Amino acid sequence: MDIALDRAVRIFSERGYHGTSITDLTHVMNLAQGSIYKAFKDKRGVFLAAFQRYRSIRTEKLRKAIGHSGSGLERLRRALEFHVESAHGEEGRQGCLVVGSAAQISTFDLEVARHITTALERNEALLADVIHQGQNDGSIPSDVDSETTTARMMLCLVQGMRVFGKTGRSRDDMQAVVDIAIKSLH
């Protein structure tokens, strides 16, 4: 089932919710239409399961990329560079399921909107925590607002990078943005 959901994540990320049909899902998931309806009820059910799988995997990978060693600033840089790797090349053109869903369906589906809001809030809290750690270890100035403004700015930055990634930007383009963001903290 995980393989099938990973394939659903890919097609929803590439085409969006509205651009993906049940027929598309049966093809990429290698499941009969009846099996999809039995397991997920409808396309929305597939989407919600795929969204949860995507968030779980991305969160685990992000936490692993940030690691536990180094200064708060170094850990913040690793968090931002994790998004650089997702915002160029094939993965960049595929897009981000959270960003695409926020833009496409969150205003029409309150449950999806709650999932998106939760995902964004968790990412913002993680960034705020790393910034706060940097303030505690002296690698980020203490006058930087770690709880809201700066963490939210960094979140907007990485989500914007995912949007630009759909346009085929290079890794160097994305890395330059991260370098400027890190410099803005000094």
Coordinates of N, CA and C in Angstrom, one line a residue:
M1 N 0.8 -1.2 0.0 CA 0.0 0.0 0.0 C 0.9 1.3 0.0
D2 N 2.0 1.2 0.7 CA 2.9 2.4 0.7 C 3.4 2.7 -0.6
I3 N 3.7 1.7 -1.4 CA 4.2 2.0 -2.8 C 3.1 2.7 -3.6
A4 N 1.9 2.1 -3.5 CA 0.7 2.7 -4.2 C 0.5 4.2 -3.8
L5 N 0.6 4.4 -2.5 CA 0.4 5.8 -2.0 C 1.5 6.7 -2.5
D6 N 2.8 6.2 -2.5 CA 3.9 7.0 -3.0 C 3.6 7.4 -4.4
R7 N 3.1 6.5 -5.2 CA 2.7 6.8 -6.6 C 1.6 7.8 -6.7
A8 N 0.7 7.7 -5.8 CA -0.4 8.7 -5.8 C 0.1 10.1 -5.4
V9 N 1.0 10.1 -4.4 CA 1.6 11.4 -4.1 C 2.3 12.1 -5.3
R10 N 3.0 11.3 -6.0 CA 3.7 11.8 -7.2 C 2.7 12.4 -8.2
I11 N 1.6 11.7 -8.5 CA 0.7 12.3 -9.5 C -0.1 13.4 -9.0
F12 N -0.5 13.4 -7.7 CA -1.2 14.6 -7.1 C -0.3 15.8 -7.1
S13 N 1.0 15.5 -6.8 CA 2.0 16.7 -6.8 C 2.2 17.2 -8.2
E14 N 2.3 16.4 -9.2 CA 2.5 16.8 -10.5 C 1.3 17.5 -11.1
R15 N 0.2 16.9 -11.0 CA -1.0 17.4 -11.7 C -2.0 18.1 -10.8
G16 N -1.9 18.1 -9.5 CA -2.8 18.7 -8.6 C -4.0 17.8 -8.4
Y17 N -4.8 18.1 -7.4 CA -6.0 17.3 -7.1 C -7.0 17.2 -8.2
H18 N -7.3 18.4 -8.8 CA -8.4 18.5 -9.8 C -7.9 17.9 -11.1
G19 N -6.6 17.9 -11.4 CA -6.0 17.4 -12.6 C -5.8 15.9 -12.6
T20 N -6.0 15.3 -11.5 CA -5.8 13.8 -11.3 C -7.2 13.1 -11.3
S21 N -7.4 12.2 -12.2 CA -8.6 11.4 -12.2 C -8.5 10.1 -11.5
I22 N -9.6 9.4 -11.2 CA -9.5 8.0 -10.7 C -8.8 7.1 -11.7
T23 N -9.0 7.3 -13.0 CA -8.3 6.5 -14.0 C -6.8 6.7 -13.9
D24 N -6.4 8.0 -13.7 CA -5.0 8.2 -13.5 C -4.5 7.5 -12.3
L25 N -5.2 7.5 -11.2 CA -4.8 6.8 -10.0 C -4.8 5.3 -10.1
T26 N -5.7 4.7 -10.8 CA -5.7 3.3 -11.0 C -4.5 2.9 -11.8
H27 N -4.1 3.7 -12.8 CA -2.9 3.4 -13.6 C -1.7 3.5 -12.8
V28 N -1.4 4.6 -12.1 CA -0.1 4.8 -11.4 C 0.0 3.9 -10.1
M29 N -1.2 3.7 -9.5 CA -1.1 2.9 -8.3 C -1.2 1.4 -8.5
N30 N -1.4 1.0 -9.8 CA -1.5 -0.4 -10.2 C -2.6 -1.1 -9.4
L31 N -3.8 -0.4 -9.2 CA -4.9 -1.0 -8.6 C -6.1 -0.9 -9.4
A32 N -7.0 -1.8 -9.3 CA -8.3 -1.7 -10.1 C -9.1 -0.6 -9.4
Q33 N -10.0 -0.1 -10.2 CA -10.9 1.0 -9.7 C -11.7 0.5 -8.5
G34 N -12.2 -0.7 -8.5 CA -12.9 -1.2 -7.4 C -12.1 -1.3 -6.2
S35 N -10.8 -1.7 -6.3 CA -9.9 -1.8 -5.2 C -9.7 -0.4 -4.5
I36 N -9.6 0.6 -5.4 CA -9.4 2.0 -4.9 C -10.6 2.4 -4.1
Y37 N -11.8 2.1 -4.6 CA -13.0 2.5 -3.9 C -13.2 1.7 -2.6
K38 N -12.8 0.5 -2.6 CA -12.9 -0.4 -1.4 C -11.9 0.1 -0.4
A39 N -10.7 0.4 -0.8 CA -9.7 0.8 0.2 C -9.8 2.3 0.7
F40 N -10.2 3.2 -0.2 CA -10.2 4.6 0.1 C -11.6 5.3 0.0
K41 N -12.6 4.7 -0.5 CA -13.9 5.2 -0.7 C -14.0 6.1 -2.0
D42 N -13.1 7.0 -2.2 CA -13.1 7.9 -3.4 C -11.8 8.6 -3.6
K43 N -11.7 9.4 -4.6 CA -10.5 10.1 -4.9 C -10.0 10.9 -3.7
R44 N -10.9 11.6 -3.0 CA -10.6 12.4 -1.9 C -9.9 11.5 -0.8
G45 N -10.4 10.3 -0.6 CA -9.8 9.4 0.4 C -8.4 9.0 0.0
V46 N -8.2 8.8 -1.3 CA -6.8 8.5 -1.8 C -5.9 9.7 -1.5
F47 N -6.4 10.9 -1.8 CA -5.7 12.1 -1.6 C -5.3 12.3 -0.1
L48 N -6.2 12.1 0.8 CA -6.0 12.3 2.2 C -4.9 11.3 2.7
A49 N -5.0 10.0 2.3 CA -4.1 9.0 2.7 C -2.7 9.3 2.1
A50 N -2.6 9.8 0.8 CA -1.4 10.1 0.2 C -0.8 11.4 0.9
F51 N -1.6 12.3 1.3 CA -1.1 13.5 1.9 C -0.5 13.2 3.3
Q52 N -1.1 12.3 4.0 CA -0.6 11.9 5.3 C 0.8 11.1 5.1
R53 N 0.8 10.3 4.1 CA 2.1 9.6 3.8 C 3.2 10.5 3.5
Y54 N 2.9 11.5 2.6 CA 3.8 12.5 2.2 C 4.4 13.3 3.4
R55 N 3.5 13.7 4.2 CA 3.9 14.5 5.4 C 4.8 13.7 6.3
S56 N 4.4 12.5 6.5 CA 5.2 11.6 7.4 C 6.6 11.4 6.9
I57 N 6.7 11.1 5.6 CA 8.0 10.9 5.0 C 8.9 12.1 5.0
R58 N 8.3 13.2 4.6 CA 9.0 14.5 4.5 C 9.5 15.0 5.8
T59 N 8.6 14.8 6.8 CA 9.0 15.3 8.2 C 10.2 14.4 8.7
E60 N 10.1 13.1 8.5 CA 11.2 12.3 8.9 C 12.5 12.7 8.2
K61 N 12.4 12.9 6.9 CA 13.6 13.3 6.1 C 14.2 14.6 6.6
L62 N 13.3 15.6 6.8 CA 13.7 16.9 7.3 C 14.4 16.8 8.6
R63 N 13.8 16.1 9.6 CA 14.4 15.9 10.9 C 15.8 15.3 10.8
K64 N 15.9 14.3 9.9 CA 17.2 13.6 9.7 C 18.2 14.6 9.1
A65 N 17.8 15.4 8.1 CA 18.7 16.4 7.5 C 19.2 17.4 8.5
I66 N 18.3 17.9 9.4 CA 18.7 18.9 10.4 C 19.7 18.3 11.4
G67 N 19.4 17.1 11.8 CA 20.3 16.4 12.7 C 20.2 17.0 14.1
H68 N 21.1 16.5 14.9 CA 21.2 17.0 16.3 C 22.5 17.7 16.7
S69 N 23.4 17.7 15.8 CA 24.7 18.3 16.0 C 24.9 19.6 15.3
G70 N 25.8 20.4 15.8 CA 26.0 21.7 15.2 C 25.3 22.8 15.9
S71 N 25.6 24.0 15.5 CA 24.9 25.2 16.1 C 23.5 25.3 15.5
G72 N 22.7 26.1 16.1 CA 21.4 26.4 15.6 C 21.4 26.9 14.2
L73 N 22.4 27.8 13.9 CA 22.5 28.4 12.6 C 22.8 27.3 11.6
E74 N 23.8 26.4 11.9 CA 24.1 25.3 11.0 C 22.9 24.4 10.8
R75 N 22.2 24.2 11.8 CA 21.0 23.3 11.7 C 19.9 24.0 10.8
L76 N 19.8 25.3 11.0 CA 18.8 26.0 10.2 C 19.2 26.0 8.7
R77 N 20.5 26.2 8.5 CA 21.0 26.1 7.1 C 20.7 24.7 6.5
R78 N 20.9 23.6 7.3 CA 20.6 22.3 6.8 C 19.1 22.1 6.5
A79 N 18.3 22.7 7.3 CA 16.8 22.7 7.1 C 16.5 23.3 5.7
L80 N 17.1 24.5 5.5 CA 16.8 25.2 4.3 C 17.4 24.5 3.1
E81 N 18.6 24.0 3.2 CA 19.2 23.2 2.1 C 18.5 21.9 1.8
F82 N 17.8 21.4 2.8 CA 16.9 20.2 2.5 C 15.9 20.6 1.5
H83 N 15.4 21.8 1.6 CA 14.3 22.3 0.7 C 15.0 22.7 -0.7
V84 N 16.2 23.1 -0.7 CA 16.9 23.3 -1.9 C 16.9 22.1 -2.8
E85 N 17.2 20.9 -2.1 CA 17.3 19.7 -2.8 C 15.9 19.3 -3.4
S86 N 14.9 19.7 -2.8 CA 13.5 19.4 -3.3 C 13.0 20.4 -4.3
A87 N 13.7 21.5 -4.5 CA 13.2 22.6 -5.3 C 13.9 22.8 -6.6
H88 N 14.6 21.7 -7.1 CA 15.2 21.8 -8.4 C 15.1 20.5 -9.1
G89 N 15.5 20.4 -10.3 CA 15.5 19.1 -11.1 C 14.1 18.5 -11.1
E90 N 14.2 17.2 -11.3 CA 12.9 16.4 -11.4 C 12.0 16.6 -10.2
E91 N 12.5 16.5 -9.0 CA 11.7 16.6 -7.8 C 11.1 18.0 -7.7
G92 N 11.9 19.0 -8.1 CA 11.4 20.4 -8.2 C 10.2 20.6 -9.1
R93 N 10.4 20.0 -10.3 CA 9.3 20.1 -11.3 C 8.1 19.3 -10.9
Q94 N 8.3 18.2 -10.1 CA 7.1 17.5 -9.6 C 6.3 18.3 -8.7
G95 N 6.9 19.1 -7.8 CA 6.2 20.0 -7.0 C 6.0 19.5 -5.6
C96 N 5.4 20.3 -4.8 CA 5.1 19.9 -3.3 C 3.7 19.7 -3.1
L97 N 3.3 18.6 -2.5 CA 1.9 18.3 -2.3 C 1.2 19.3 -1.4
V98 N 2.0 19.8 -0.4 CA 1.4 20.7 0.6 C 1.2 22.1 -0.1
V99 N 2.2 22.6 -0.8 CA 2.0 23.9 -1.5 C 0.9 23.8 -2.6
G100 N 1.0 22.8 -3.4 CA -0.1 22.6 -4.4 C -1.5 22.5 -3.8
S101 N -1.6 21.8 -2.8 CA -2.9 21.6 -2.1 C -3.4 22.9 -1.5
A102 N -2.5 23.6 -0.9 CA -2.8 24.9 -0.3 C -3.4 25.9 -1.3
A103 N -2.8 25.9 -2.5 CA -3.2 26.8 -3.5 C -4.4 26.3 -4.2
Q104 N -4.6 25.0 -4.3 CA -5.7 24.5 -5.2 C -7.0 24.1 -4.5
I105 N -6.9 23.4 -3.3 CA -8.1 22.9 -2.8 C -8.4 23.3 -1.3
S106 N -7.5 23.9 -0.6 CA -7.8 24.2 0.8 C -9.0 25.1 1.0
T107 N -9.3 26.0 0.1 CA -10.4 26.9 0.2 C -11.7 26.2 0.0
F108 N -11.7 25.0 -0.6 CA -12.9 24.3 -0.9 C -13.2 23.1 0.0
D109 N -12.2 22.7 0.8 CA -12.4 21.5 1.6 C -11.7 21.8 3.0
L110 N -12.6 21.9 4.0 CA -12.1 22.3 5.3 C -11.2 21.3 6.0
E111 N -11.5 20.0 5.7 CA -10.6 19.0 6.3 C -9.2 19.0 5.7
V112 N -9.1 19.2 4.4 CA -7.8 19.3 3.7 C -7.2 20.6 4.2
A113 N -7.9 21.6 4.4 CA -7.3 22.9 4.9 C -6.7 22.7 6.3
R114 N -7.4 21.9 7.1 CA -6.9 21.6 8.5 C -5.5 20.9 8.4
H115 N -5.5 19.9 7.5 CA -4.3 19.1 7.3 C -3.1 20.0 6.8
I116 N -3.4 20.9 5.9 CA -2.4 21.8 5.4 C -1.9 22.7 6.5
T117 N -2.9 23.3 7.2 CA -2.5 24.2 8.3 C -1.7 23.6 9.3
T118 N -2.0 22.3 9.7 CA -1.2 21.6 10.7 C 0.2 21.3 10.1
A119 N 0.3 20.9 8.9 CA 1.6 20.7 8.3 C 2.5 22.0 8.3
L120 N 1.9 23.1 7.9 CA 2.6 24.3 7.9 C 3.0 24.8 9.3
E121 N 2.1 24.6 10.3 CA 2.4 25.0 11.6 C 3.5 24.2 12.2
R122 N 3.5 22.9 11.9 CA 4.6 22.0 12.4 C 5.9 22.4 11.8
N123 N 5.9 22.7 10.6 CA 7.2 23.2 9.9 C 7.7 24.5 10.5
E124 N 6.7 25.4 10.7 CA 7.1 26.7 11.3 C 7.6 26.5 12.7
A125 N 7.0 25.7 13.5 CA 7.5 25.4 14.9 C 8.9 24.8 14.9
L126 N 9.1 23.9 14.0 CA 10.4 23.3 13.8 C 11.5 24.3 13.5
L127 N 11.2 25.2 12.6 CA 12.1 26.3 12.2 C 12.3 27.2 13.4
A128 N 11.2 27.6 14.1 CA 11.3 28.4 15.3 C 12.2 27.8 16.4
D129 N 12.1 26.5 16.5 CA 12.9 25.8 17.5 C 14.4 25.9 17.2
V130 N 14.7 25.6 15.9 CA 16.1 25.7 15.5 C 16.6 27.1 15.6
I131 N 15.9 28.1 15.3 CA 16.3 29.5 15.5 C 16.5 29.8 16.9
H132 N 15.6 29.4 17.8 CA 15.8 29.6 19.2 C 17.0 28.9 19.7
Q133 N 17.3 27.7 19.2 CA 18.6 27.0 19.6 C 19.8 27.8 19.2
G134 N 19.7 28.4 18.0 CA 20.8 29.3 17.6 C 21.0 30.5 18.5
Q135 N 19.9 31.0 19.0 CA 20.0 32.1 19.9 C 20.6 31.7 21.2
N136 N 20.3 30.5 21.6 CA 20.8 30.0 22.9 C 22.3 29.7 22.8
D137 N 22.8 29.3 21.6 CA 24.2 29.0 21.4 C 25.0 30.1 20.9
G138 N 24.3 31.2 20.6 CA 25.0 32.5 20.1 C 25.3 32.5 18.6
S139 N 24.8 31.5 17.9 CA 25.0 31.5 16.4 C 24.0 32.4 15.7
I140 N 22.9 32.7 16.3 CA 21.9 33.6 15.8 C 21.7 34.7 16.8
P141 N 21.7 36.0 16.4 CA 21.5 37.1 17.3 C 20.2 36.9 18.2
S142 N 20.3 37.4 19.4 CA 19.2 37.2 20.3 C 18.0 38.1 20.0
D143 N 18.3 39.2 19.2 CA 17.2 40.1 18.8 C 16.4 39.6 17.6
V144 N 16.7 38.5 17.1 CA 15.9 37.9 16.0 C 14.7 37.3 16.6
D145 N 13.5 37.6 16.0 CA 12.3 37.0 16.6 C 12.1 35.6 16.1
S146 N 12.4 34.7 17.0 CA 12.4 33.3 16.6 C 11.0 32.7 16.7
E147 N 10.1 33.2 17.4 CA 8.8 32.6 17.7 C 7.9 32.8 16.5
T148 N 7.9 33.9 15.8 CA 6.9 34.1 14.8 C 7.5 34.6 13.5
T149 N 8.0 35.8 13.5 CA 8.3 36.5 12.3 C 9.4 35.8 11.5
T150 N 10.5 35.5 12.1 CA 11.6 34.9 11.4 C 11.3 33.5 10.9
A151 N 10.7 32.7 11.8 CA 10.4 31.3 11.4 C 9.4 31.3 10.3
R152 N 8.4 32.2 10.4 CA 7.4 32.3 9.3 C 8.0 32.8 8.0
M153 N 9.0 33.7 8.1 CA 9.7 34.2 6.9 C 10.4 33.0 6.2
M154 N 11.1 32.2 7.0 CA 11.8 31.0 6.5 C 10.8 30.0 5.9
L155 N 9.7 29.8 6.6 CA 8.7 28.9 6.0 C 8.2 29.4 4.7
C156 N 7.9 30.7 4.6 CA 7.5 31.3 3.3 C 8.6 31.1 2.2
L157 N 9.8 31.3 2.7 CA 10.9 31.1 1.7 C 11.0 29.7 1.2
V158 N 10.9 28.7 2.0 CA 11.0 27.3 1.5 C 9.8 26.9 0.7
Q159 N 8.6 27.4 1.1 CA 7.4 27.1 0.3 C 7.5 27.8 -1.0
G160 N 8.0 29.0 -1.1 CA 8.2 29.7 -2.3 C 9.2 29.0 -3.2
M161 N 10.2 28.5 -2.6 CA 11.2 27.7 -3.4 C 10.6 26.5 -4.1
R162 N 9.6 25.9 -3.4 CA 8.9 24.8 -4.0 C 8.1 25.2 -5.2
V163 N 7.5 26.4 -5.1 CA 6.7 26.9 -6.2 C 7.7 27.2 -7.4
F164 N 8.8 27.9 -7.1 CA 9.8 28.2 -8.2 C 10.4 26.9 -8.8
G165 N 10.5 25.9 -7.9 CA 11.0 24.6 -8.4 C 10.2 24.0 -9.6
K166 N 8.9 24.3 -9.6 CA 8.0 23.8 -10.7 C 8.4 24.4 -12.0
T167 N 9.1 25.6 -12.0 CA 9.5 26.2 -13.2 C 10.8 25.8 -13.7
G168 N 11.5 24.9 -13.0 CA 12.7 24.3 -13.5 C 14.0 25.1 -13.1
R169 N 13.9 25.8 -12.0 CA 15.0 26.5 -11.4 C 16.2 25.6 -11.1
S170 N 17.4 26.1 -11.1 CA 18.6 25.3 -10.9 C 18.8 25.2 -9.4
R171 N 19.7 24.3 -9.0 CA 20.1 24.1 -7.6 C 20.8 25.4 -7.2
D172 N 21.6 25.9 -8.0 CA 22.4 27.2 -7.7 C 21.4 28.3 -7.4
D173 N 20.3 28.4 -8.2 CA 19.3 29.5 -8.0 C 18.8 29.4 -6.6
M174 N 18.4 28.1 -6.2 CA 17.8 27.9 -4.9 C 18.8 28.1 -3.7
Q175 N 20.0 27.7 -4.0 CA 21.1 27.8 -2.9 C 21.4 29.3 -2.7
A176 N 21.4 30.1 -3.7 CA 21.6 31.5 -3.6 C 20.5 32.2 -2.7
V177 N 19.3 31.7 -2.8 CA 18.2 32.2 -1.9 C 18.5 31.9 -0.4
V178 N 18.9 30.6 -0.2 CA 19.3 30.2 1.1 C 20.4 31.0 1.7
D179 N 21.4 31.2 0.9 CA 22.6 32.0 1.4 C 22.2 33.4 1.8
I180 N 21.3 34.0 1.1 CA 20.8 35.4 1.4 C 20.0 35.3 2.7
A181 N 19.1 34.3 2.8 CA 18.3 34.2 4.0 C 19.2 34.0 5.2
I182 N 20.2 33.2 5.2 CA 21.1 33.0 6.3 C 21.8 34.3 6.7
K183 N 22.3 35.1 5.6 CA 22.9 36.4 5.9 C 22.0 37.3 6.6
S184 N 20.7 37.2 6.3 CA 19.7 38.2 6.8 C 19.6 38.0 8.4
L185 N 20.1 37.0 8.9 CA 20.0 36.7 10.3 C 21.1 37.4 11.1
H186 N 22.1 37.9 10.4 CA 23.2 38.6 11.2 C 23.0 40.0 11.4

